[in-house]
Short mmCIF file of C-alpha atoms in Angstrom, two decimals:
data_model
loop_
_atom_site.label_atom_id
_atom_site.label_comp_id
_atom_site.label_asym_id
_atom_site.label_seq_id
_atom_site.Cartn_x
_atom_site.Cartn_y
_atom_site.Cartn_z
CA MET A 398 -1.63 -17.89 14.04
CA LYS A 399 -0.72 -20.94 16.11
CA LYS A 400 -2.65 -24.11 16.83
CA GLY A 401 -1.39 -26.66 19.31
CA GLY A 402 2.00 -24.97 19.46
CA LYS A 403 2.54 -25.16 15.69
CA MET A 404 2.27 -22.46 13.07
CA SER A 405 -0.97 -22.99 11.14
CA LYS A 406 -1.32 -22.63 7.40
CA LEU A 407 -2.20 -19.21 6.06
CA PHE A 408 -3.73 -18.16 2.75
CA ILE A 409 -2.50 -14.69 1.79
CA THR A 410 -3.78 -12.68 -1.18
CA SER A 411 -2.36 -9.70 -3.06
CA GLU A 412 -3.67 -7.85 -6.10
CA SER A 413 -2.31 -5.71 -8.89
CA VAL A 414 -3.90 -3.64 -11.66
CA THR A 415 -2.85 -2.79 -15.20
CA GLU A 416 -1.71 0.62 -16.42
CA GLY A 417 -5.18 1.15 -17.91
CA HIS A 418 -6.98 0.92 -14.58
CA PRO A 419 -8.59 4.32 -13.82
CA ASP A 420 -6.60 4.87 -10.62
CA LYS A 421 -3.35 3.99 -12.38
CA ILE A 422 -4.11 6.37 -15.24
CA CYS A 423 -4.20 9.10 -12.60
CA ASP A 424 -0.95 8.02 -10.96
CA GLN A 425 0.83 8.00 -14.32
CA ILE A 426 -0.45 11.44 -15.32
CA ALA A 427 0.61 12.90 -11.95
CA ASP A 428 4.08 11.38 -12.17
CA GLY A 429 4.35 12.27 -15.86
CA ILE A 430 3.79 15.91 -14.97
CA LEU A 431 6.34 15.65 -12.15
CA ASP A 432 8.92 14.12 -14.51
CA LYS A 433 8.42 16.85 -17.10
CA ILE A 434 8.88 19.58 -14.48
CA LEU A 435 12.03 17.95 -13.06
CA GLU A 436 13.60 17.88 -16.53
CA ASP A 437 13.98 21.67 -16.34
CA ASP A 438 13.63 22.50 -12.66
CA LYS A 439 15.11 19.98 -10.25
CA ASP A 440 14.21 22.18 -7.25
CA ALA A 441 10.52 22.42 -8.08
CA ARG A 442 7.92 21.66 -5.41
CA VAL A 443 5.24 19.44 -6.82
CA ALA A 444 2.15 18.00 -5.17
CA CYS A 445 0.07 17.06 -8.17
CA GLU A 446 -3.05 14.90 -8.22
CA CYS A 447 -5.43 13.69 -10.86
CA ALA A 448 -8.97 12.38 -11.22
CA VAL A 449 -10.60 10.78 -14.26
CA THR A 450 -14.14 9.86 -15.19
CA THR A 451 -16.11 9.46 -18.42
CA GLY A 452 -14.65 11.93 -20.92
CA LEU A 453 -12.77 13.95 -18.31
CA VAL A 454 -9.28 14.35 -16.82
CA LEU A 455 -8.94 16.75 -13.88
CA VAL A 456 -5.42 17.75 -12.81
CA MET A 457 -5.13 19.61 -9.51
CA GLY A 458 -2.70 20.40 -6.74
CA GLU A 459 0.08 22.74 -5.69
CA ILE A 460 3.13 23.32 -7.88
CA THR A 461 5.89 25.88 -7.41
CA THR A 462 8.35 25.92 -10.33
CA LYS A 463 10.34 28.25 -12.54
CA THR A 464 9.56 26.23 -15.65
CA TYR A 465 6.43 25.71 -17.74
CA VAL A 466 4.92 22.41 -18.79
CA ASP A 467 1.90 21.76 -20.99
CA VAL A 468 -0.25 19.77 -18.58
CA GLN A 469 -2.95 19.11 -21.16
CA THR A 470 -0.53 17.64 -23.70
CA ILE A 471 1.22 15.51 -21.08
CA ALA A 472 -2.10 14.08 -19.90
CA ARG A 473 -3.30 13.29 -23.42
CA GLU A 474 -0.03 11.63 -24.46
CA ILE A 475 0.02 9.42 -21.36
CA VAL A 476 -3.58 8.35 -21.97
CA ARG A 477 -2.62 7.63 -25.60
CA ASP A 478 0.43 5.60 -24.57
CA ILE A 479 -1.68 3.52 -22.18
CA GLY A 480 -3.96 2.64 -25.07
CA TYR A 481 -7.11 4.74 -24.78
CA ASP A 482 -6.87 6.25 -28.25
CA ARG A 483 -10.35 5.78 -29.69
CA GLY A 484 -13.89 6.37 -28.61
CA LYS A 485 -15.00 2.75 -28.79
CA TYR A 486 -12.64 1.96 -25.87
CA GLY A 487 -14.80 4.22 -23.70
CA PHE A 488 -12.07 6.87 -23.28
CA ASP A 489 -10.29 8.83 -26.00
CA CYS A 490 -7.08 10.78 -25.45
CA ASP A 491 -7.88 13.24 -28.23
CA ASN A 492 -11.48 13.97 -27.31
CA CYS A 493 -11.59 13.86 -23.51
CA ALA A 494 -11.65 17.17 -21.64
CA VAL A 495 -8.57 18.09 -19.60
CA ILE A 496 -9.21 20.60 -16.82
CA THR A 497 -6.51 22.00 -14.54
CA SER A 498 -6.74 23.58 -11.10
CA ILE A 499 -3.20 24.23 -9.90
CA ASN A 500 -1.93 26.68 -7.27
CA GLU A 501 1.44 27.38 -5.69
CA GLN A 502 2.56 25.43 -2.65
CA SER A 503 1.59 26.93 0.69
CA PRO A 504 4.53 28.90 2.17
CA ASP A 505 3.71 27.38 5.56
CA ILE A 506 4.33 23.89 4.17
CA ALA A 507 7.41 24.95 2.20
CA MET A 508 9.03 26.66 5.19
CA GLY A 509 10.73 23.54 6.50
CA VAL A 510 12.72 22.92 3.34
CA ASN A 511 13.07 26.35 1.73
CA GLU A 512 16.10 27.30 3.79
CA SER A 513 18.21 25.00 1.63
CA LEU A 514 18.94 27.91 -0.70
CA GLU A 515 20.50 29.86 2.16
CA TYR A 516 23.00 27.15 3.10
CA LYS A 517 24.85 26.56 -0.15
CA GLU A 518 28.14 27.59 1.45
CA LYS A 519 27.86 25.17 4.36
CA GLU A 520 29.21 21.64 4.49
CA LYS A 521 26.90 18.97 3.12
CA ASP A 522 26.38 17.33 6.51
CA GLU A 523 25.33 20.66 8.00
CA ILE A 524 22.89 21.20 5.16
CA TYR A 525 21.36 17.76 5.73
CA ASP A 526 20.69 18.73 9.35
CA LEU A 527 19.15 22.06 8.38
CA ILE A 528 16.74 20.87 5.69
CA GLY A 529 13.69 19.41 7.34
CA ALA A 530 11.03 17.00 6.17
CA GLY A 531 8.33 18.50 3.98
CA ASP A 532 5.58 17.05 6.17
CA GLN A 533 4.95 14.81 9.12
CA GLY A 534 4.03 11.17 8.71
CA MET A 535 5.19 7.58 8.94
CA MET A 536 6.59 5.44 6.14
CA PHE A 537 7.29 1.72 5.96
CA GLY A 538 9.58 -0.48 3.91
CA TYR A 539 9.42 -4.25 3.63
CA ALA A 540 11.57 -7.03 2.18
CA THR A 541 11.48 -10.82 2.20
CA ASP A 542 13.72 -13.52 0.74
CA GLU A 543 10.77 -15.48 -0.67
CA SER A 544 11.33 -14.09 -4.18
CA ARG A 545 14.37 -13.00 -6.16
CA GLU A 546 13.00 -9.46 -6.08
CA TYR A 547 12.86 -9.55 -2.26
CA MET A 548 9.12 -8.94 -2.55
CA PRO A 549 6.10 -10.86 -1.23
CA LEU A 550 5.46 -13.62 -3.75
CA PRO A 551 1.68 -13.09 -4.17
CA LEU A 552 2.20 -9.44 -5.11
CA GLN A 553 5.17 -10.12 -7.36
CA ILE A 554 3.22 -12.69 -9.38
CA ALA A 555 0.16 -10.39 -9.51
CA HIS A 556 2.32 -7.57 -10.92
CA GLU A 557 3.85 -9.86 -13.52
CA LEU A 558 0.43 -11.09 -14.62
CA CYS A 559 -0.74 -7.51 -15.17
CA ARG A 560 2.41 -6.59 -17.06
CA GLN A 561 1.89 -9.65 -19.25
CA LEU A 562 -1.70 -8.57 -19.93
CA ALA A 563 -0.37 -5.24 -21.20
CA LYS A 564 2.35 -6.93 -23.24
CA VAL A 565 0.08 -9.32 -25.17
CA ARG A 566 -2.36 -6.48 -25.77
CA LYS A 567 0.27 -4.12 -27.15
CA ASP A 568 2.25 -6.64 -29.21
CA GLY A 569 -0.91 -7.94 -30.87
CA THR A 570 -0.89 -11.45 -29.42
CA LEU A 571 -4.32 -10.75 -27.93
CA ALA A 572 -5.25 -7.60 -29.83
CA TYR A 573 -8.85 -7.75 -28.64
CA LEU A 574 -7.83 -6.92 -25.06
CA ARG A 575 -8.38 -3.39 -23.78
CA PRO A 576 -6.22 -1.41 -21.30
CA ASP A 577 -8.17 -1.98 -18.06
CA GLY A 578 -7.44 -5.12 -16.04
CA LYS A 579 -6.68 -6.62 -12.65
CA SER A 580 -5.06 -9.70 -11.16
CA GLN A 581 -5.14 -11.36 -7.77
CA VAL A 582 -3.01 -14.19 -6.39
CA THR A 583 -3.62 -16.28 -3.27
CA ILE A 584 -0.71 -18.32 -1.92
CA GLU A 585 -0.77 -20.93 0.81
CA TYR A 586 1.95 -20.41 3.41
CA ASP A 587 3.13 -23.07 5.81
CA ASN A 588 5.17 -21.91 8.80
CA GLY A 589 5.84 -18.64 6.99
CA GLU A 590 7.04 -20.20 3.74
CA PRO A 591 5.11 -20.02 0.44
CA MET A 592 4.09 -23.52 -0.60
CA ARG A 593 1.63 -23.33 -3.48
CA ILE A 594 -0.72 -21.05 -5.36
CA ASP A 595 -4.27 -21.63 -4.19
CA ALA A 596 -6.06 -19.24 -6.57
CA ILE A 597 -5.40 -16.88 -9.46
CA VAL A 598 -7.87 -14.23 -10.57
CA VAL A 599 -7.45 -12.29 -13.82
CA SER A 600 -10.05 -9.83 -15.06
CA THR A 601 -9.42 -7.97 -18.30
CA GLN A 602 -11.36 -5.54 -20.44
CA HIS A 603 -11.96 -6.80 -23.97
CA ASP A 604 -13.54 -6.18 -27.34
CA ALA A 605 -17.26 -6.88 -27.60
CA LYS A 606 -16.81 -9.49 -30.32
CA ILE A 607 -14.70 -11.99 -28.36
CA SER A 608 -16.43 -14.82 -26.51
CA THR A 609 -15.82 -15.39 -22.82
CA GLU A 610 -14.72 -18.96 -23.54
CA GLN A 611 -12.09 -17.84 -26.07
CA LEU A 612 -10.82 -15.10 -23.76
CA ARG A 613 -10.44 -17.55 -20.88
CA ARG A 614 -8.47 -19.99 -23.02
CA ASP A 615 -6.23 -17.24 -24.39
CA VAL A 616 -5.52 -15.60 -21.05
CA LYS A 617 -4.69 -18.96 -19.50
CA LYS A 618 -2.29 -19.78 -22.34
CA HIS A 619 -0.67 -16.43 -23.09
CA VAL A 620 -0.76 -14.75 -19.69
CA ILE A 621 -0.94 -17.20 -16.78
CA ASN A 622 1.08 -20.03 -18.32
CA GLU A 623 3.76 -17.60 -19.45
CA ILE A 624 4.25 -16.11 -15.99
CA VAL A 625 3.45 -18.64 -13.27
CA ASP A 626 5.94 -21.32 -12.24
CA ASP A 627 4.36 -24.76 -12.73
CA ASN A 628 5.94 -25.90 -9.46
CA LEU A 629 3.61 -23.55 -7.59
CA LEU A 630 0.50 -25.03 -9.19
CA ASP A 631 -1.30 -28.26 -8.35
CA ASP A 632 -4.59 -30.01 -9.07
CA ASN A 633 -6.33 -27.89 -6.44
CA THR A 634 -5.23 -24.50 -7.78
CA ARG A 635 -8.28 -22.51 -8.84
CA PHE A 636 -8.37 -20.17 -11.85
CA TYR A 637 -10.89 -17.35 -12.21
CA ILE A 638 -10.60 -15.55 -15.54
CA ASN A 639 -13.20 -12.82 -16.00
CA PRO A 640 -15.33 -14.62 -13.41
CA THR A 641 -18.43 -12.49 -14.09
CA GLY A 642 -18.15 -13.10 -17.83
CA ARG A 643 -18.19 -9.93 -19.94
CA PHE A 644 -15.91 -6.97 -19.18
CA GLU A 645 -16.45 -4.64 -22.14
CA ILE A 646 -16.93 -1.33 -20.33
CA GLY A 647 -13.80 -0.41 -18.41
CA GLY A 648 -11.37 2.40 -17.79
CA PRO A 649 -12.74 5.80 -16.74
CA LYS A 650 -16.08 5.03 -18.40
CA GLY A 651 -16.60 2.04 -16.12
CA ASP A 652 -15.25 3.60 -12.93
CA SER A 653 -13.78 6.92 -11.86
CA GLY A 654 -10.11 7.06 -10.96
CA LEU A 655 -8.04 8.99 -8.43
CA THR A 656 -4.36 9.44 -7.65
CA GLY A 657 -3.14 7.50 -4.63
CA ARG A 658 -5.99 5.02 -4.42
CA LYS A 659 -3.75 2.01 -5.11
CA ILE A 660 -1.14 2.52 -2.40
CA ILE A 661 -1.16 -1.16 -1.38
CA VAL A 662 -0.60 -2.19 -5.01
CA ASP A 663 2.23 0.36 -5.16
CA THR A 664 3.97 -1.06 -2.09
CA TYR A 665 3.75 -4.59 -0.64
CA GLY A 666 0.33 -5.98 -1.40
CA GLY A 667 -0.89 -5.98 2.19
CA PHE A 668 2.27 -7.39 3.74
CA GLY A 669 3.49 -5.15 6.54
CA HIS A 670 2.13 -1.73 7.42
CA HIS A 671 1.41 1.39 5.39
CA GLY A 672 1.57 4.99 6.57
CA GLY A 673 -1.25 6.04 4.26
CA GLY A 674 0.63 8.51 2.07
CA SER A 675 0.69 7.99 -1.68
CA PHE A 676 3.74 8.49 -3.88
CA SER A 677 2.62 9.72 -7.29
CA GLY A 678 2.77 13.40 -8.17
CA LYS A 679 5.02 14.27 -5.22
CA ASP A 680 8.54 15.65 -5.53
CA PRO A 681 11.19 13.97 -3.34
CA THR A 682 11.10 16.58 -0.57
CA LYS A 683 7.86 14.84 0.41
CA VAL A 684 8.92 12.07 2.78
CA ASP A 685 5.79 10.14 1.86
CA ARG A 686 7.84 9.24 -1.20
CA SER A 687 11.53 9.58 -0.31
CA GLY A 688 11.15 8.18 3.20
CA ALA A 689 9.31 5.13 1.90
CA TYR A 690 12.04 4.55 -0.69
CA MET A 691 14.69 4.71 2.04
CA ALA A 692 12.75 2.32 4.27
CA ARG A 693 12.58 -0.23 1.43
CA TYR A 694 16.31 0.23 0.73
CA ILE A 695 17.17 -0.47 4.35
CA ALA A 696 14.90 -3.52 4.64
CA LYS A 697 16.10 -5.03 1.37
CA ASN A 698 19.79 -4.67 2.22
CA LEU A 699 19.29 -6.14 5.70
CA VAL A 700 17.59 -9.21 4.23
CA ALA A 701 20.08 -9.59 1.38
CA ALA A 702 22.94 -9.42 3.89
CA GLY A 703 21.50 -12.44 5.70
CA LEU A 704 20.67 -10.59 8.93
CA CYS A 705 17.05 -11.72 8.65
CA LYS A 706 14.68 -13.44 6.24
CA LYS A 707 11.92 -10.85 6.48
CA CYS A 708 12.16 -7.25 7.56
CA GLU A 709 9.93 -4.24 8.02
CA VAL A 710 11.42 -0.79 8.61
CA GLY A 711 9.27 2.07 9.86
CA LEU A 712 10.29 5.74 9.85
CA SER A 713 8.44 8.78 11.14
CA TYR A 714 9.11 12.47 10.56
CA ALA A 715 8.00 15.86 11.84
CA ILE A 716 7.58 18.74 9.39
CA GLY A 717 10.69 20.92 9.29
CA VAL A 718 12.80 18.40 11.28
CA ALA A 719 15.58 16.61 9.42
CA ARG A 720 16.21 13.48 11.47
CA PRO A 721 13.46 10.89 11.79
CA ILE A 722 11.47 11.03 15.01
CA SER A 723 11.51 7.25 15.27
CA VAL A 724 13.11 4.26 13.56
CA PHE A 725 11.43 0.87 13.85
CA VAL A 726 12.74 -2.53 12.72
CA ASP A 727 10.81 -5.81 12.91
CA CYS A 728 12.19 -9.07 11.56
CA PHE A 729 9.18 -11.23 12.50
CA GLY A 730 11.35 -13.67 14.42
CA THR A 731 13.59 -14.38 11.41
CA GLU A 732 16.60 -12.38 12.61
CA THR A 733 19.98 -14.13 12.76
CA ILE A 734 21.43 -11.61 15.24
CA ASP A 735 20.11 -9.89 18.37
CA LEU A 736 17.08 -7.81 17.31
CA GLU A 737 18.21 -4.95 19.57
CA LYS A 738 21.28 -4.44 17.37
CA PHE A 739 19.24 -3.48 14.33
CA ASP A 740 18.50 0.06 15.51
CA GLU A 741 22.21 0.79 15.95
CA ILE A 742 23.08 -0.83 12.59
CA VAL A 743 20.44 1.12 10.70
CA ARG A 744 21.36 4.47 12.22
CA LYS A 745 25.07 3.88 11.54
CA HIS A 746 24.84 2.77 7.91
CA PHE A 747 21.82 4.64 6.52
CA ASP A 748 21.36 8.42 6.47
CA MET A 749 17.61 8.97 6.81
CA ARG A 750 17.57 12.77 6.67
CA PRO A 751 15.42 13.90 3.71
CA ALA A 752 18.15 15.86 1.92
CA ALA A 753 20.56 12.95 2.35
CA ILE A 754 17.98 10.53 0.92
CA ILE A 755 17.52 12.80 -2.11
CA ASP A 756 21.28 12.90 -2.71
CA THR A 757 21.82 9.18 -2.03
CA PHE A 758 19.23 8.18 -4.63
CA ASP A 759 19.63 11.22 -6.92
CA LEU A 760 15.89 11.78 -6.73
CA ARG A 761 15.68 15.20 -8.37
CA ARG A 762 15.36 13.70 -11.86
CA PRO A 763 12.55 12.39 -14.06
CA ILE A 764 12.36 8.73 -13.04
CA TYR A 765 8.87 8.48 -11.62
CA ARG A 766 6.31 7.72 -14.31
CA GLN A 767 7.98 4.36 -14.97
CA VAL A 768 7.05 3.17 -11.47
CA ALA A 769 3.54 4.65 -11.44
CA ALA A 770 2.21 1.28 -12.63
CA TYR A 771 3.22 -2.27 -11.61
CA GLY A 772 4.83 -1.25 -8.34
CA HIS A 773 7.57 1.01 -7.01
CA PHE A 774 9.53 -1.90 -5.52
CA GLY A 775 10.93 -5.20 -6.75
CA ARG A 776 11.34 -3.75 -10.24
CA ASN A 777 14.32 -5.72 -11.52
CA ASP A 778 13.43 -4.48 -15.01
CA LEU A 779 14.48 -0.96 -13.97
CA ASP A 780 17.61 0.52 -12.41
CA LEU A 781 16.02 2.08 -9.35
CA PRO A 782 18.48 3.42 -6.76
CA TRP A 783 16.38 2.35 -3.77
CA GLU A 784 16.45 -1.24 -5.09
CA ARG A 785 20.25 -1.50 -5.14
CA LEU A 786 22.07 -3.87 -2.81
CA ASP A 787 25.18 -1.75 -2.35
CA LYS A 788 25.14 -1.96 1.46
CA VAL A 789 25.16 -5.75 1.64
CA GLU A 790 28.90 -6.31 1.98
CA GLU A 791 29.34 -3.84 4.84
CA LEU A 792 26.30 -5.28 6.64
CA LYS A 793 27.51 -8.88 6.39
CA LYS A 794 30.14 -8.21 9.05
CA TYR A 795 27.37 -8.20 11.68
CA ARG A 796 26.42 -11.82 11.01
#
């Protein structure tokens, strides 16, 4: 927004949630099931979803596989690992009901990718052209140089706050915390650059015996102060820690959960666009997942190569068609070369056909539950293939 010919200040907010949030429980169960299937059957077709509520886990979807996995055990162990292992927490991994409703994938949906088995003798490039996308849709990737993770700073800090909440709960520093929690960070931008943190919100489930005053002091000391750079804070920064006071009832007892209901948390915190498709529980033939990973990979490498400071890449696919229907690049006026060159650069250096994406990132392996909480992108704590900067050197020649 401009006023008087100058870029006005903007206040931009992003949120994250902990692994014990009801929606994130569902994402982790769905991806945990996917991982277990891929351990034995890398060609499985998985579209698995989950819902949770008081005392209940419902696993549903379409799965076609030659292996067997114990869905009930997987669900219970993930709930246990998150921390819901006793009734007084409002959800108990050993005593909740686990119901499954799983069918095989529709042959009409599978048609576009099933031919892969018939083309084993062909050259790889021919196979890539013959194996189409598993569905239609549009996917977006985003990157910015405002953080070392090439992620929007409000979201990156929000993720780190939630991870710290889980850490101090699990290591006993704040043993009275419970698994459910959320964070929110508002940053003031001036002419597109982050200047200061305007507000931090942290809400965390807790034991009934702890006072609100003690919790607020502890979270400020052991969570916020451990994560947030003092240089981003000033006398006007506002802190809201459990702003309503008590937060004893949380998790599935406090609110139902559903796979794919935190897609903005999973991606870029409201920066850029979103195609609407969730990631969790989907095997990599689903371009909702693999296409979004490729779009992030492209955007991140373009920014890291110095061709722009911010970048959004949009891809769209038609079911059964290998090559993307459209490729979109926007650098928000930060490009250092002619914007019209980006389409040619992207098409030359990045293979966006679904089968090629799967091979490039080696996606037919169990790597998904680890990103089902705290974001799929900007995860420098993990070795994720779509986060690598291995195209930077060849892209620098365009500067």
